[in-house]
Coordinates of N, CA and C in Angstrom, one line a residue:
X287 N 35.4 -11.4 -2.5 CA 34.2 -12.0 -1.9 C 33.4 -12.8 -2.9
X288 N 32.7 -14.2 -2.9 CA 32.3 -14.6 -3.5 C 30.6 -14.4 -3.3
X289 N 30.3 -13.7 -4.8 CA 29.0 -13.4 -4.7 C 27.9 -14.6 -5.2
X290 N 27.0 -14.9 -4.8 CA 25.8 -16.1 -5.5 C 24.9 -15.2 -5.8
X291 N 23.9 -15.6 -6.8 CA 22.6 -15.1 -7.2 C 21.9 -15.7 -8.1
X292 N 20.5 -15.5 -8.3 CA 19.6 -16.1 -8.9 C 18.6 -15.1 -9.3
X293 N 17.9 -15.7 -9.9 CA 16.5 -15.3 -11.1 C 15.2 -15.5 -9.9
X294 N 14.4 -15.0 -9.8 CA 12.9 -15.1 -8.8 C 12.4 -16.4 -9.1
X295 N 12.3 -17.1 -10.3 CA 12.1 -18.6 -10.4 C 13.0 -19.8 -10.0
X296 N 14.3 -19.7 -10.0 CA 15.6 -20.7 -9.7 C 16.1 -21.2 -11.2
X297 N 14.9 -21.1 -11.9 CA 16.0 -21.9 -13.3 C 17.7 -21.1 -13.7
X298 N 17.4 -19.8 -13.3 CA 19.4 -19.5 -13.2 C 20.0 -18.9 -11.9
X299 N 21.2 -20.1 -11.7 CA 21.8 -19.7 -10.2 C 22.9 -18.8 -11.0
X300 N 23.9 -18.2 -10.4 CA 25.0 -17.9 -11.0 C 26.1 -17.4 -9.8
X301 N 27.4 -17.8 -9.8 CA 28.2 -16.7 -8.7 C 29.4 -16.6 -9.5
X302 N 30.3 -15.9 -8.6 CA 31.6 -14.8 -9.0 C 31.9 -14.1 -7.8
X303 N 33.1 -13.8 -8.4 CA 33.8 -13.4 -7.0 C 34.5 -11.7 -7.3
X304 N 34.2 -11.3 -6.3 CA 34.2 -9.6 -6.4 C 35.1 -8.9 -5.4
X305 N 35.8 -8.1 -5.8 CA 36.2 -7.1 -4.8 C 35.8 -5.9 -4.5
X306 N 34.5 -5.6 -5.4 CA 33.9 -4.4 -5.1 C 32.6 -4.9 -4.9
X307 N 32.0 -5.3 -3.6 CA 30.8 -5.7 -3.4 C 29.6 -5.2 -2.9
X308 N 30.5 -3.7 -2.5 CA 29.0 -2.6 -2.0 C 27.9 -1.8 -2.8
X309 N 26.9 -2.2 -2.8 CA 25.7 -1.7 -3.7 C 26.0 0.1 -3.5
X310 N 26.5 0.7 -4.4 CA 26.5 2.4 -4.1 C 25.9 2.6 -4.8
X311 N 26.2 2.1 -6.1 CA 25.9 2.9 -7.5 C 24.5 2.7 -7.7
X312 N 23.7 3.8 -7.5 CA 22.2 3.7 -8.0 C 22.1 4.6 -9.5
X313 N 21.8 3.7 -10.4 CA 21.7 4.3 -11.4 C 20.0 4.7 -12.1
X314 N 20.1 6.3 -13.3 CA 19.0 6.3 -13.0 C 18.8 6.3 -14.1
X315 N 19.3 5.9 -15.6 CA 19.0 5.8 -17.0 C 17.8 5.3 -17.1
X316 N 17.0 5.3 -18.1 CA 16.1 5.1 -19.2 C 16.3 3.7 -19.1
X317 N 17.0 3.0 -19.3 CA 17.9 1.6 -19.5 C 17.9 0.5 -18.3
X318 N 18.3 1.4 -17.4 CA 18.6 0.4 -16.2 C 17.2 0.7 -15.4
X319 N 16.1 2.0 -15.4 CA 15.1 2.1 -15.1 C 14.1 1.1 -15.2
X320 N 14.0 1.1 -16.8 CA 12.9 0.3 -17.2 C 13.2 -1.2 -17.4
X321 N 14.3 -1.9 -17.4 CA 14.4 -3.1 -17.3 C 15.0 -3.3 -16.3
X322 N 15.4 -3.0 -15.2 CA 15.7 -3.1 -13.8 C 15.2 -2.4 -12.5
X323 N 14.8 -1.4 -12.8 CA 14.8 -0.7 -11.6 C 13.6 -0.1 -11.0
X324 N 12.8 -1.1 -10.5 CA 11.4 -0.9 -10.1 C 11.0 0.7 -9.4
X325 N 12.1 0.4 -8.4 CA 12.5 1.8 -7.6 C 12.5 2.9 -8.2
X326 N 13.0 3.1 -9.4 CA 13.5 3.9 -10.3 C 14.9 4.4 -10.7
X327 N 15.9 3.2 -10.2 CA 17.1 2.9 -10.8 C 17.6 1.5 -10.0
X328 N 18.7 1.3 -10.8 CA 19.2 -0.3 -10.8 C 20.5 0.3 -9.4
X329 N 20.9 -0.6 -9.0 CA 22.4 -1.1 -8.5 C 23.5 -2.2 -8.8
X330 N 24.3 -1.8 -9.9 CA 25.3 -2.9 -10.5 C 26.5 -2.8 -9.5
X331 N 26.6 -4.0 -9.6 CA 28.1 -4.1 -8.6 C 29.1 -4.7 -9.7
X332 N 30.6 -5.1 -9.1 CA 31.4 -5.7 -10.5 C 31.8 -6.8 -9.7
X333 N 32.1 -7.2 -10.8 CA 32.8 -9.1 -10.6 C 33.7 -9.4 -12.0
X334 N 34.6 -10.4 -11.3 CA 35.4 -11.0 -12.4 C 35.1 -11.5 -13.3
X335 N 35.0 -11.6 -14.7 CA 34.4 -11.9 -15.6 C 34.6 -13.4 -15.3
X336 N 36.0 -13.7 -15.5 CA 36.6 -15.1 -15.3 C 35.8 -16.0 -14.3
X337 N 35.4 -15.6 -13.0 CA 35.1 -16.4 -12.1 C 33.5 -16.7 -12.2
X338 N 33.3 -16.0 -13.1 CA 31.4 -16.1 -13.5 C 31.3 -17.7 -13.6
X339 N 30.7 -18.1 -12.9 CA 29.6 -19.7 -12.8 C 28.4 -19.5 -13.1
X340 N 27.6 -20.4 -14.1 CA 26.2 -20.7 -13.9 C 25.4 -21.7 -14.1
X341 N 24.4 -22.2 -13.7 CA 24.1 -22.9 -14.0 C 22.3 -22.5 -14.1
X342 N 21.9 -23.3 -15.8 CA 20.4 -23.0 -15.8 C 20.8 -21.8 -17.1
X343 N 22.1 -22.2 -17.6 CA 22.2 -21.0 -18.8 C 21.6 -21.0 -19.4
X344 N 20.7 -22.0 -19.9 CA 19.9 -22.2 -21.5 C 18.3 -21.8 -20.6
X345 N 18.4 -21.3 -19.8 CA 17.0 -20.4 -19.8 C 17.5 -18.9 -19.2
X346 N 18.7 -18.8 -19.8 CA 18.7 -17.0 -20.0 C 19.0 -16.5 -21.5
X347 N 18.4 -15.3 -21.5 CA 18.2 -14.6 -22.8 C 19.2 -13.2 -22.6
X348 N 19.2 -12.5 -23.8 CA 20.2 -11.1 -23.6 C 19.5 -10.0 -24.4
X349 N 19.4 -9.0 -24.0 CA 18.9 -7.6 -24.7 C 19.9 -6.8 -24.3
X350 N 20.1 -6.3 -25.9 CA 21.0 -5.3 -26.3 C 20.3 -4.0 -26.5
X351 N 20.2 -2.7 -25.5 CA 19.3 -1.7 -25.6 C 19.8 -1.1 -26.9
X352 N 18.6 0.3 -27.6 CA 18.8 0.9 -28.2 C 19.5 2.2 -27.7
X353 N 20.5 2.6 -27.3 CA 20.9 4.1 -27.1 C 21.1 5.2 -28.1
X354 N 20.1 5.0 -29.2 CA 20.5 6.2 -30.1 C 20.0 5.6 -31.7
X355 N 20.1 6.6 -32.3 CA 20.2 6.7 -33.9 C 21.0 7.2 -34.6
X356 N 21.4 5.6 -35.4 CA 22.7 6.4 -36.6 C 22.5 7.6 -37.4
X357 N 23.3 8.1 -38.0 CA 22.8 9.2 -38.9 C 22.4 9.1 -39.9
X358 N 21.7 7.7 -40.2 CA 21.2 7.3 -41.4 C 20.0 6.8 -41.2
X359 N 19.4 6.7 -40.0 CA 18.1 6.5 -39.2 C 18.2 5.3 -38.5
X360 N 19.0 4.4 -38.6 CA 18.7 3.0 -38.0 C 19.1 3.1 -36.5
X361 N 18.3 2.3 -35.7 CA 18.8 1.9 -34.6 C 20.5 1.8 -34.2
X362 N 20.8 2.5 -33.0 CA 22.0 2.7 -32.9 C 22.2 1.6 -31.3
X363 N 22.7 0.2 -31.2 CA 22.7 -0.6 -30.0 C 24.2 -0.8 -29.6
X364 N 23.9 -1.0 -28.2 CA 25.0 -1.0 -26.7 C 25.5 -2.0 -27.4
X365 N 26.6 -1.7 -27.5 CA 27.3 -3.4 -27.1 C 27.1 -4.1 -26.0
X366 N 26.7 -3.2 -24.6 CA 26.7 -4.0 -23.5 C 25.1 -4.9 -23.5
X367 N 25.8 -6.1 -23.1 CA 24.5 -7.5 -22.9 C 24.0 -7.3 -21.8
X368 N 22.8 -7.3 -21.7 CA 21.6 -7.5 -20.3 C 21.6 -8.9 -20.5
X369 N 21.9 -10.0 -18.8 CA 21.7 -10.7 -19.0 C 20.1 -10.9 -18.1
X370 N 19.1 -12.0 -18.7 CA 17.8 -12.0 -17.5 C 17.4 -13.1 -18.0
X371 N 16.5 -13.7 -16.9 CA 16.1 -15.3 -17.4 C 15.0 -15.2 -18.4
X372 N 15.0 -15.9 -19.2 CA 13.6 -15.9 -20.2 C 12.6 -16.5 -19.4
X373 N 12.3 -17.0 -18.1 CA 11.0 -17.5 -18.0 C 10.3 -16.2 -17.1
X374 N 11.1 -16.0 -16.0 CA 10.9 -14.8 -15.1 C 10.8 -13.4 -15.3
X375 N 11.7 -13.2 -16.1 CA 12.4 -11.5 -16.5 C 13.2 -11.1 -15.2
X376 N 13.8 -11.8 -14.6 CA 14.6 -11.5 -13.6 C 16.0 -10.7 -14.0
X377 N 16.5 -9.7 -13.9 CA 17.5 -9.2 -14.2 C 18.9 -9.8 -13.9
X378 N 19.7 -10.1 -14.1 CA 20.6 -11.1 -13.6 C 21.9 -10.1 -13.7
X379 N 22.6 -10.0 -14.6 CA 24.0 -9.0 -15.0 C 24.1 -8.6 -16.2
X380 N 25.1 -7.3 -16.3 CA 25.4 -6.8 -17.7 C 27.0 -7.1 -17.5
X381 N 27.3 -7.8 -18.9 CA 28.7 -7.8 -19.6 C 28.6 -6.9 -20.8
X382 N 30.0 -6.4 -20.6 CA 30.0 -5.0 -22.1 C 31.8 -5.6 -22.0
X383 N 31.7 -5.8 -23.9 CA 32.8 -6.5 -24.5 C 33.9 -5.3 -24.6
X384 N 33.7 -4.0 -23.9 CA 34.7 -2.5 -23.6 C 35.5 -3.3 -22.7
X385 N 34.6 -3.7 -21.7 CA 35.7 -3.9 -20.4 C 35.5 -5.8 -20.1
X386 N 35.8 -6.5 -21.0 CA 35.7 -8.0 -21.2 C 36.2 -8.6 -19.7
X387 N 36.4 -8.3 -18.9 CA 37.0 -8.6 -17.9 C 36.0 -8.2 -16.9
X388 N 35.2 -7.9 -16.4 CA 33.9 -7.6 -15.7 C 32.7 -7.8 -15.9
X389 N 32.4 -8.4 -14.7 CA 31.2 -8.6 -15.3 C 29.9 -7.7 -14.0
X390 N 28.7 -7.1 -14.0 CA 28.0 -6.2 -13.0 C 27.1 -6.7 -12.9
X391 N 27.1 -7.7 -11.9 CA 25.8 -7.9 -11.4 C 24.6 -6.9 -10.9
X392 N 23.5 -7.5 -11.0 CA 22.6 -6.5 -10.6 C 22.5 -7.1 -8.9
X393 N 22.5 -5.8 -8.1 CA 22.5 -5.7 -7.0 C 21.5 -7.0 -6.2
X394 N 19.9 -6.8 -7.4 CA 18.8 -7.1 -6.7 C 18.7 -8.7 -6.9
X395 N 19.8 -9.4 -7.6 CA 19.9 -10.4 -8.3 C 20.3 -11.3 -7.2
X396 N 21.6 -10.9 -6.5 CA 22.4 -11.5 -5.4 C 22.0 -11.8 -4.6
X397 N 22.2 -13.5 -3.7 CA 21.2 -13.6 -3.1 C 22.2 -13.8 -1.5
X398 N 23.7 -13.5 -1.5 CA 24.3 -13.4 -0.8 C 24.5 -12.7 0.0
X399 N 24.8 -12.3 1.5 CA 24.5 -10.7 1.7 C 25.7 -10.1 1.5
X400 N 24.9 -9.0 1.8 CA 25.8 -7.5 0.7 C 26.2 -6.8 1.7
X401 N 27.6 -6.3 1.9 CA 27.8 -4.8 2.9 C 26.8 -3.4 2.7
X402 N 27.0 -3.4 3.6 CA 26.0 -1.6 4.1 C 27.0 -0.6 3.2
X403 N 26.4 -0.1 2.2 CA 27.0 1.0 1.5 C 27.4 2.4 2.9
X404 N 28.4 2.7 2.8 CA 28.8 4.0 3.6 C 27.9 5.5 3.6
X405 N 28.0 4.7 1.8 CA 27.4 6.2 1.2 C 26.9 5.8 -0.1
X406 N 26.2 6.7 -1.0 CA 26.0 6.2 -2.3 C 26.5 7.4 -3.9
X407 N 26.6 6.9 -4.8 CA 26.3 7.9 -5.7 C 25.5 7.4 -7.0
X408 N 25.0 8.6 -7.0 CA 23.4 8.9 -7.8 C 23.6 9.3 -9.7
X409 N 23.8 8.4 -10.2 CA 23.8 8.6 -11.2 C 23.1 8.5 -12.8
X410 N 23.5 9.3 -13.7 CA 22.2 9.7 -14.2 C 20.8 10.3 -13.9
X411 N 21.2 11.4 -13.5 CA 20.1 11.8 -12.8 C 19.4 12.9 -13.5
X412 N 20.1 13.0 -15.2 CA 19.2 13.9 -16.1 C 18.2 12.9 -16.7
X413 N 18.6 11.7 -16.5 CA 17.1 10.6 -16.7 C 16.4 10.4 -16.1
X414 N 16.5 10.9 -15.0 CA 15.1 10.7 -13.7 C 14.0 11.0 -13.8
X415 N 12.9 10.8 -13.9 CA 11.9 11.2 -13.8 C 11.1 11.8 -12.6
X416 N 10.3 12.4 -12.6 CA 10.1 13.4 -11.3 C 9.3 12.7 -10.5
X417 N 8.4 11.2 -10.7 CA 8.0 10.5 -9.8 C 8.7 10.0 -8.9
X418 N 9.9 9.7 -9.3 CA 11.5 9.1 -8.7 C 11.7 10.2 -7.7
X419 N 11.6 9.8 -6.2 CA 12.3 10.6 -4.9 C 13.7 10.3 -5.2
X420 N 14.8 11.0 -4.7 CA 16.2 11.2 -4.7 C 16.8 11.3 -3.4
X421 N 16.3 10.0 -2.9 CA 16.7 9.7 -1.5 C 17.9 10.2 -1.2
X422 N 19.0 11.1 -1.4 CA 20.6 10.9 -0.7 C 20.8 11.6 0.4
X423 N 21.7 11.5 1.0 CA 22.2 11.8 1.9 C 23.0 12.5 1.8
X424 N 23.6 14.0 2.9 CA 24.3 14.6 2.9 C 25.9 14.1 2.1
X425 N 26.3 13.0 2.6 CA 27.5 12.4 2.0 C 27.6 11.3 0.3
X426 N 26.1 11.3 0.5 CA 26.1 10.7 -1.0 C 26.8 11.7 -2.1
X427 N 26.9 11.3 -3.7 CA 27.2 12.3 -4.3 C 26.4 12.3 -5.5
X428 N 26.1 13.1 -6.6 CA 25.2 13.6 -7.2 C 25.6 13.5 -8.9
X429 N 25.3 13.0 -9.8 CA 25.8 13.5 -11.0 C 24.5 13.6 -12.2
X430 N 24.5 14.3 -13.0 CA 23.7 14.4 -13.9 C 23.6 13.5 -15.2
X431 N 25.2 12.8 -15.1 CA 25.1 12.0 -15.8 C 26.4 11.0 -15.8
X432 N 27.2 10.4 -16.0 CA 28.3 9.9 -15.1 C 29.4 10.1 -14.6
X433 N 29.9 9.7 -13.4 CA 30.7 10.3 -12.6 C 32.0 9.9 -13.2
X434 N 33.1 10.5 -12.6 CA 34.5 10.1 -13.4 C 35.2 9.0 -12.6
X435 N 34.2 8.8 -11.1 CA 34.7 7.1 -10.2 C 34.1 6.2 -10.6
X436 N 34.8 5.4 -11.1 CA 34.8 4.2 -11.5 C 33.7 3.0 -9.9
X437 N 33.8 1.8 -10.2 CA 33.2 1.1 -8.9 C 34.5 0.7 -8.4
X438 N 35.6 0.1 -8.9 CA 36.7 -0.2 -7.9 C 37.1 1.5 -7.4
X439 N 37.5 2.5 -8.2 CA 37.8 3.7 -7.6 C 37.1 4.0 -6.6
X440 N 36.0 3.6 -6.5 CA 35.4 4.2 -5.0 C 35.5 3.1 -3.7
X441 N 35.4 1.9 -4.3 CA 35.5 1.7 -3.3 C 37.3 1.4 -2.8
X442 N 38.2 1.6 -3.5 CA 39.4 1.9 -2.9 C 39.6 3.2 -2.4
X443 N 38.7 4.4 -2.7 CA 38.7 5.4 -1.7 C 38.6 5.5 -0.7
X444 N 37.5 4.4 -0.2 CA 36.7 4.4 0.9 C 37.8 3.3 1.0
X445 N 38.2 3.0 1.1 CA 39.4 2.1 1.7 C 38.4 0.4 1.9
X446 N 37.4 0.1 1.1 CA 36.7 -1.1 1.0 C 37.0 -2.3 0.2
X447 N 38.0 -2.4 -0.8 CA 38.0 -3.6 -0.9 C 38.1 -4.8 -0.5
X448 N 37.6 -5.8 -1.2 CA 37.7 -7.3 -0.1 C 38.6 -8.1 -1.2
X449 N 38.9 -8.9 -0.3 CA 40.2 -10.1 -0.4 C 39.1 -11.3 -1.5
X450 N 39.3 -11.3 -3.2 CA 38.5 -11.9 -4.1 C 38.7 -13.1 -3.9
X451 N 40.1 -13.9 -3.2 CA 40.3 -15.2 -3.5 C 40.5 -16.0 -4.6
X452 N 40.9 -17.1 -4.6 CA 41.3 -18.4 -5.8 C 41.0 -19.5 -5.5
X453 N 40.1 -19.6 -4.3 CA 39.9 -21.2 -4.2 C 38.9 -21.2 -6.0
X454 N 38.2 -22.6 -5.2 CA 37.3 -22.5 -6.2 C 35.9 -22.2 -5.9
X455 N 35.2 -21.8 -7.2 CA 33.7 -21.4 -7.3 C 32.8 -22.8 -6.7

């Protein structure tokens, strides 16, 4: 499926093409809360790293979170890149040079429409804060911190993938 998306201003469009296109994964870190997730967590979807287009690159910026301290005291940082536009703060996607081949859009970024999730799963949920409702549903699933399904793994459970294509972007 070829996803489009953009920043709340327009100075960055971007698309890619995905076979896991359903928004499940609500995540509830520290990380994706506070720089994405008004709600009180984000929804990343995946995409081909390769097929990433954009245009309006030179008004996006990248933040590399802190998750930790070395044992020597200094800041301990993600490899994975937040990407968001410098004029907006619009969240746009995260690439992590682990899995160079992916790229996760943020759910709220895409301006294409999106399939109805079936079901969801909730993760990170020892970062949640207690203002945060935990909307799920009997069939959603629950973790405390992350689960061992992958985004293609579930959605090939659910028997959902889509046909990514080769034309062009």
């Amino acid at each position: 499926m070829k996803l489009q998306g953009s920043c709340h201003c327009g100075a960055v469009h971007f698309r890619l093409r995905s076979a896991h296109p359903y928004p499940f994964n609500r995540c509830y870190c520290s990380i994706c809360r506070k720089t994405q997730g008004g709600g009180g967590y984000a929804i990343n979807l995946s995409g081909q790293a390769a097929s990433l287009r954009v245009e309006g690159e030179e008004s996006i910026t990248v933040y590399q979170a802190q998750v930790g301290t070395t044992a020597d005291g200094n800041p301990e940082i993600s490899p994975a890149e937040r990407r968001f536009c410098k004029h907006c703060g619009s969240g746009l996607w995260v690439w992590d040079p682990r899995w160079p081949d992916m790229i996760h859009p943020f759910a709220s970024a895409i301006d294409s429409e999106l399939p109805t999730a079936p079901e969801h799963t909730h993760l990170m949920l020892g970062s949640k804060p207690e203002w945060v409702p935990l909307d799920s549903r009997p069939q959603d699933r629950c973790f405390q911190e992350y689960p061992e399904e992958s985004i293609a793994d579930w959605h090939r459970r659910l028997g959902l993938e889509v046909e990514v294509g080769s034309g062009s972007q």
